[in-house]
PDB file of C-alpha atoms in Angstrom:
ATOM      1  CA  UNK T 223      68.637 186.988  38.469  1.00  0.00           C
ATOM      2  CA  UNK T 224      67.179 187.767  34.773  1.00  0.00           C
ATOM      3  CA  UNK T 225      68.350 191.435  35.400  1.00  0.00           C
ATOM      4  CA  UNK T 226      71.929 189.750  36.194  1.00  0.00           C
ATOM      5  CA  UNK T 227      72.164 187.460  33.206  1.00  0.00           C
ATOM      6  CA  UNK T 228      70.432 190.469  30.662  1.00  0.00           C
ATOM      7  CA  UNK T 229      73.931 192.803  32.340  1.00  0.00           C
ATOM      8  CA  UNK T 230      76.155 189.822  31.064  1.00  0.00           C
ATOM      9  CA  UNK T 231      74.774 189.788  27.608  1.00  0.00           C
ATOM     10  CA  UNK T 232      75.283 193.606  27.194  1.00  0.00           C
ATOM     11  CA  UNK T 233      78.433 193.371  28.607  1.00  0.00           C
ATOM     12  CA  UNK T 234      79.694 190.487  26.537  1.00  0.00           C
ATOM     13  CA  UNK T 235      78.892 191.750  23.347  1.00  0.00           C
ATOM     14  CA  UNK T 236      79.727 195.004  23.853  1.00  0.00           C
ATOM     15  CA  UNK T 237      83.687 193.988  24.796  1.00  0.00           C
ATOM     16  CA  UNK T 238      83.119 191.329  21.649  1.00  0.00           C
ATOM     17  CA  UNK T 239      82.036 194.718  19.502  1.00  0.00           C
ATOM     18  CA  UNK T 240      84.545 196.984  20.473  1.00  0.00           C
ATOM     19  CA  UNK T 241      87.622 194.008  20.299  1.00  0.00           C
ATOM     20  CA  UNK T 242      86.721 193.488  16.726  1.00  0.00           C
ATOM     21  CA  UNK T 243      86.252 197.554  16.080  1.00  0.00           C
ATOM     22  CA  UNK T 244      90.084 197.450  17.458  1.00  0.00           C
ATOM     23  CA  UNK T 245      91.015 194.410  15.180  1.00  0.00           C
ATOM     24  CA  UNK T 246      90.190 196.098  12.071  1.00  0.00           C
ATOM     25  CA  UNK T 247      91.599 199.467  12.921  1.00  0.00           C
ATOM     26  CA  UNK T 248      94.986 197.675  12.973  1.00  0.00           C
ATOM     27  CA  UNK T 249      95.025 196.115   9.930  1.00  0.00           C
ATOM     28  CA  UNK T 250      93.621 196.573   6.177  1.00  0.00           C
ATOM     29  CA  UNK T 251      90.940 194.605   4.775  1.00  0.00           C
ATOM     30  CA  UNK T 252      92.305 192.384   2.353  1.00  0.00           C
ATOM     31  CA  UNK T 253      89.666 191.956  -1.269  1.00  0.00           C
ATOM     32  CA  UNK T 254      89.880 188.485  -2.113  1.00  0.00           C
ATOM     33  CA  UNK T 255      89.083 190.098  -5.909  1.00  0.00           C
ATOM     34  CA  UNK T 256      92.461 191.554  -5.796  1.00  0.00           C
ATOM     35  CA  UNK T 257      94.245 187.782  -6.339  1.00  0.00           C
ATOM     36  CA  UNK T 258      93.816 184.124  -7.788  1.00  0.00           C
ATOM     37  CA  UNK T 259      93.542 181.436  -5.429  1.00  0.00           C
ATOM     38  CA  UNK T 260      95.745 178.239  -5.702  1.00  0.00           C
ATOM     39  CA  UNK T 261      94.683 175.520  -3.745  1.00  0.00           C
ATOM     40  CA  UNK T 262      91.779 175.423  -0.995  1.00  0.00           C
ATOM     41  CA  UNK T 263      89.666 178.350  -0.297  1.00  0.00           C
ATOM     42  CA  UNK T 264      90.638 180.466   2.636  1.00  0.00           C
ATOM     43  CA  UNK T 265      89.382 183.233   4.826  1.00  0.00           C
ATOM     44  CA  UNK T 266      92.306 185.996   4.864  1.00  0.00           C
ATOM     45  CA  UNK T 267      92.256 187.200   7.965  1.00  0.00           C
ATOM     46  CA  UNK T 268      94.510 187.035  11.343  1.00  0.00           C
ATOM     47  CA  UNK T 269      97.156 187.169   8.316  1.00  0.00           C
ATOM     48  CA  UNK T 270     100.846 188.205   9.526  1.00  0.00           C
ATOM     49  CA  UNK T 271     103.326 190.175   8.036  1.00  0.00           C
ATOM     50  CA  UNK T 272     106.513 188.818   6.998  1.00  0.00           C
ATOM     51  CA  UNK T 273     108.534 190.880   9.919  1.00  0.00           C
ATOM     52  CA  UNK T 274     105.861 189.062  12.403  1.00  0.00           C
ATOM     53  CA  UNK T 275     105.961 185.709  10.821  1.00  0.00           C
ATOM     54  CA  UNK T 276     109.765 185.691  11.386  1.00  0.00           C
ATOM     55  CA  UNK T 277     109.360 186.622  15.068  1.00  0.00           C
ATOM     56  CA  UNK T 278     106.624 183.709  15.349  1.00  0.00           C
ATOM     57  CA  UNK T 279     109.487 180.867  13.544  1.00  0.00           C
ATOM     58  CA  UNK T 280     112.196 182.048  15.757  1.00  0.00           C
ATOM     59  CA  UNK T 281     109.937 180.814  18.809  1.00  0.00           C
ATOM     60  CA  UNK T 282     109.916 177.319  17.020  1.00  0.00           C
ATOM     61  CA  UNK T 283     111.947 174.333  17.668  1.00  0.00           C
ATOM     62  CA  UNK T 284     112.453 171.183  15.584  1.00  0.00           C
ATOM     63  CA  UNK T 285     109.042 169.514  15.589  1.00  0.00           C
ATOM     64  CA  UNK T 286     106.575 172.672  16.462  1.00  0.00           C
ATOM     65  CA  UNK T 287     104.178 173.151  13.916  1.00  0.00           C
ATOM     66  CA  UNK T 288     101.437 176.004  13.883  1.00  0.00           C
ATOM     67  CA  UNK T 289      99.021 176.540  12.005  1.00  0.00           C
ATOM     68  CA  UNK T 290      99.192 180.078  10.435  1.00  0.00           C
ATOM     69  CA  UNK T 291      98.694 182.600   7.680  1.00  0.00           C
ATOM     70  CA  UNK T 292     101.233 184.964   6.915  1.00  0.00           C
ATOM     71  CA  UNK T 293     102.006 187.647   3.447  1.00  0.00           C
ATOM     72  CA  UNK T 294     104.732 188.490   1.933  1.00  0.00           C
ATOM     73  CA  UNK T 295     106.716 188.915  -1.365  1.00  0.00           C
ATOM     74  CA  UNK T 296     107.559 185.422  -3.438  1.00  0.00           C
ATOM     75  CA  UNK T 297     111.278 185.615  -3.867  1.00  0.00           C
ATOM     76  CA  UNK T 298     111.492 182.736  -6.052  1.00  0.00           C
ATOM     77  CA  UNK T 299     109.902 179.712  -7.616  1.00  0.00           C
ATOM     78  CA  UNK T 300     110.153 176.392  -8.892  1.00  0.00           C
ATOM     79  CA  UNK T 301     111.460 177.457 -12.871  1.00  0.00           C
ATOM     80  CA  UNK T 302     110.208 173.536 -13.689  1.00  0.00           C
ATOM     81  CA  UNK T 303     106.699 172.676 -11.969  1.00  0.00           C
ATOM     82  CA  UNK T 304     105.747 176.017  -9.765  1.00  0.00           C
ATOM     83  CA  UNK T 305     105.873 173.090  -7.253  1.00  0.00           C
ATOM     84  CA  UNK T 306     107.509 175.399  -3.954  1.00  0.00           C
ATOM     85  CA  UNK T 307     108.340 178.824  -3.641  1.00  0.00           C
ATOM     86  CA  UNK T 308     110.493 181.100  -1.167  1.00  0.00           C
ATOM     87  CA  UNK T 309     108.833 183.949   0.245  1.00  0.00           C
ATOM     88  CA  UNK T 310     110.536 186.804   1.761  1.00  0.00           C
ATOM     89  CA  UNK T 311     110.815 186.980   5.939  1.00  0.00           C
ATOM     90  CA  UNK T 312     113.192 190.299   6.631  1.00  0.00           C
ATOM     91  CA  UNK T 313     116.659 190.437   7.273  1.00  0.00           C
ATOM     92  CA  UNK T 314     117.532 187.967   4.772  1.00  0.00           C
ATOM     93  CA  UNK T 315     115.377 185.137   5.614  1.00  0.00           C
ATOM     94  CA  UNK T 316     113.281 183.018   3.579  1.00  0.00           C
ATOM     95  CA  UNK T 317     110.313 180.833   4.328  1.00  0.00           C
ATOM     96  CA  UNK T 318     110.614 177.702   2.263  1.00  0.00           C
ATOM     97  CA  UNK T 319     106.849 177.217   1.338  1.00  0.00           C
ATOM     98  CA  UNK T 320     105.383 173.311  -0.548  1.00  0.00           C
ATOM     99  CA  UNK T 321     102.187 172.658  -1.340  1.00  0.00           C
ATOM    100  CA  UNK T 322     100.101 170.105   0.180  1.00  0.00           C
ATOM    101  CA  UNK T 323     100.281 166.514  -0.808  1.00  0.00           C
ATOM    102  CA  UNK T 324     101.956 168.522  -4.126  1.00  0.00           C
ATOM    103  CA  UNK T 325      98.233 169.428  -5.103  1.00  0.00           C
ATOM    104  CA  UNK T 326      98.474 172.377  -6.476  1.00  0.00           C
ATOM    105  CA  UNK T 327     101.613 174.560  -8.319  1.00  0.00           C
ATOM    106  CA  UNK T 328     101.868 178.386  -8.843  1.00  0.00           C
ATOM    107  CA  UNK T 329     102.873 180.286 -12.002  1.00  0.00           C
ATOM    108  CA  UNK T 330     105.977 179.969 -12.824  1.00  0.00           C
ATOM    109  CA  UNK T 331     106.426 183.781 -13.267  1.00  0.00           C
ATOM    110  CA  UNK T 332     105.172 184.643  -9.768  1.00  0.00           C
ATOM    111  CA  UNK T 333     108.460 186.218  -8.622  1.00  0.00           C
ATOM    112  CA  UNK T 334     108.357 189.205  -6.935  1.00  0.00           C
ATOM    113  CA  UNK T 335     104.727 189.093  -6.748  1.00  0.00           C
ATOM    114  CA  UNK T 336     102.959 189.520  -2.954  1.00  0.00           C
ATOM    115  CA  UNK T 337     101.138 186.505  -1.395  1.00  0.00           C
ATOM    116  CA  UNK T 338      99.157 185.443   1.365  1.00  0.00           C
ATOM    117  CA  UNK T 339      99.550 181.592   2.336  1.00  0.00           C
ATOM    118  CA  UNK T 340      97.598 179.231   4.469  1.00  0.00           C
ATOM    119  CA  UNK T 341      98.743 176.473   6.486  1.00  0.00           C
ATOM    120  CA  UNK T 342     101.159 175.021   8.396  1.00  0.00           C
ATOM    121  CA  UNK T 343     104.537 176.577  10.083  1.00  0.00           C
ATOM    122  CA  UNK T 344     107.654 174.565  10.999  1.00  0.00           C
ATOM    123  CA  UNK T 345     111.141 174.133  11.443  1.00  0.00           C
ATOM    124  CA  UNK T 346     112.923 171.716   9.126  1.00  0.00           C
ATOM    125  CA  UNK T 347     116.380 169.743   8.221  1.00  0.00           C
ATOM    126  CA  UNK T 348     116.709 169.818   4.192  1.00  0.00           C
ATOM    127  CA  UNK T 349     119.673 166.935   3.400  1.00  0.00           C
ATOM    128  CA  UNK T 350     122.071 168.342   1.032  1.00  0.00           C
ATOM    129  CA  UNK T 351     120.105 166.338  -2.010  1.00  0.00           C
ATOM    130  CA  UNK T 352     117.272 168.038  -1.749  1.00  0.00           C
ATOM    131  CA  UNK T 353     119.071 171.041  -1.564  1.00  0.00           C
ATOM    132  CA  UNK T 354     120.572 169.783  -4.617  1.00  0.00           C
ATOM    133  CA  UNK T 355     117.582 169.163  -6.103  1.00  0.00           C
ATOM    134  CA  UNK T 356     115.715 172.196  -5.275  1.00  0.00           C
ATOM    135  CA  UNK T 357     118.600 174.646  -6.821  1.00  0.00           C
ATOM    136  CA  UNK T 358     118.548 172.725  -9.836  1.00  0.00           C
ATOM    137  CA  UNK T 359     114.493 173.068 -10.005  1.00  0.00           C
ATOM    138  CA  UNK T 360     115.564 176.600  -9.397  1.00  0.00           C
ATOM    139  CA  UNK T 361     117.762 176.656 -12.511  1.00  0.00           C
ATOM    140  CA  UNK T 362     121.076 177.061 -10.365  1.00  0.00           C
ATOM    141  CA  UNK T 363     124.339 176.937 -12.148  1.00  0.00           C
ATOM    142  CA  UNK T 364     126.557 173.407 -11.617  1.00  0.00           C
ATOM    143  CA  UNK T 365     128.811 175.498 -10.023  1.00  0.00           C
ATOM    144  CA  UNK T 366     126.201 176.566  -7.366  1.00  0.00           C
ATOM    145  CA  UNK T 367     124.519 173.084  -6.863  1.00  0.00           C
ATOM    146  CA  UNK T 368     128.396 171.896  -6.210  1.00  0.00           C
ATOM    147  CA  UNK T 369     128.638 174.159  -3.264  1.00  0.00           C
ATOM    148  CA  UNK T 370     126.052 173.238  -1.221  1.00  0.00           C
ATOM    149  CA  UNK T 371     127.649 170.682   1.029  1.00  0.00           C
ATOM    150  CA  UNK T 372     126.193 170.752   4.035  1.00  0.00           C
ATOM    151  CA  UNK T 373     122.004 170.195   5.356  1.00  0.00           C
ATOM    152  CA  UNK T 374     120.304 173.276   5.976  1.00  0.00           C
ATOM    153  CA  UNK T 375     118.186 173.992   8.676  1.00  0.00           C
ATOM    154  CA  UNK T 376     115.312 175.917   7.396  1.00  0.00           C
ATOM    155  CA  UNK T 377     111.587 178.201   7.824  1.00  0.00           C
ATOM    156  CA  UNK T 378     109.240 175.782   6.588  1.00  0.00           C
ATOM    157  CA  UNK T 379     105.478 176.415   5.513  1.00  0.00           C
ATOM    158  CA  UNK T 380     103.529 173.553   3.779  1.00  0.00           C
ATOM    159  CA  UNK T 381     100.545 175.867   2.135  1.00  0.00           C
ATOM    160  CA  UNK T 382      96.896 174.683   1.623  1.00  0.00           C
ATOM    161  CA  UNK T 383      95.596 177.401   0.138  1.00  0.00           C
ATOM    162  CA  UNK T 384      97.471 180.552  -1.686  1.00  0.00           C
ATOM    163  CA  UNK T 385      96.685 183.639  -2.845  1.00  0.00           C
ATOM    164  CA  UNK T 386      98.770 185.954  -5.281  1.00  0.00           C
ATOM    165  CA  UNK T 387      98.263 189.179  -5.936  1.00  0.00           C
ATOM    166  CA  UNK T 388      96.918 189.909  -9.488  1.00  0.00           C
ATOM    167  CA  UNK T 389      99.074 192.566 -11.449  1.00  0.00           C
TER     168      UNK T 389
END
């Protein structure tokens, strides 16, 4: 019986050893030193690419949320507060990404800068006056802001923790 329960062991972590050898052959390790943190501390790893994360919100409906951490450029943000920013998905989509309970903000010059964010995936409505008010935080022309007319149905991430890239 002993001899039985010693084989399980063995063979338990050596298939635990040899899936975590294979985890970190597929990706990079990522040095925290290498970015500032906004927000709550987190551990990057498990992190998706922007090409997966896109795959992962397409298998989302209205009211799925999943808890997730994904990198990718920054695309654009808030010009007033650093309040939201978009982050770049592939093909020309966008992952509209808040901050928790509007905790924390990002520098307003973070454009174009790469990112890893923490937290929470989902699939939202935006009303056309948000939309409104969002392209004006964005510094949007009148002209623009007048032609959104219509809600948009969006890639939504509510971060808890983010990290950019330092440059």
């Amino acid at each position: 019986m002993m001899k039985k329960v010693f084989l399980l062991v063995v063979f338990s972590v050596l298939f635990a050893s040899n899936n975590i050898m294979a985890q970190s052959k597929k990706g990079t390790a990522i040095n925290t030193n290498d970015y500032a943190l906004f927000g709550e501390r987190f551990t990057p790893s498990g992190v998706l690419t922007e090409k997966a994360m896109l795959k992962k919100y397409k298998t989302l409906k209205k009211g799925d949320t999943v808890v997730i951490k994904f990198k990718s450029k920054i695309k654009e943000v808030c010009k007033k507060k650093g309040c939201w920013m978009n982050m770049d998905l592939s093909d020309n989509n966008n992952s509209f990404v808040r901050f928790k309970d509007y905790g924390f903000f990002v520098p307003l010059n973070a454009d174009g800068s790469e990112a890893i964010v923490s937290g929470k995936a989902y699939i939202d409505v935006v009303s056309v006056e948000e939309l409104r008010h969002y392209a004006k935080d964005g510094k949007k022309s009148q002209e623009e802001i007048n032609k959104i007319t219509k809600p948009k149905v969006t890639y939504a991430f509510q971060a808890t923790g983010v990290l950019i890239k330092k440059s």
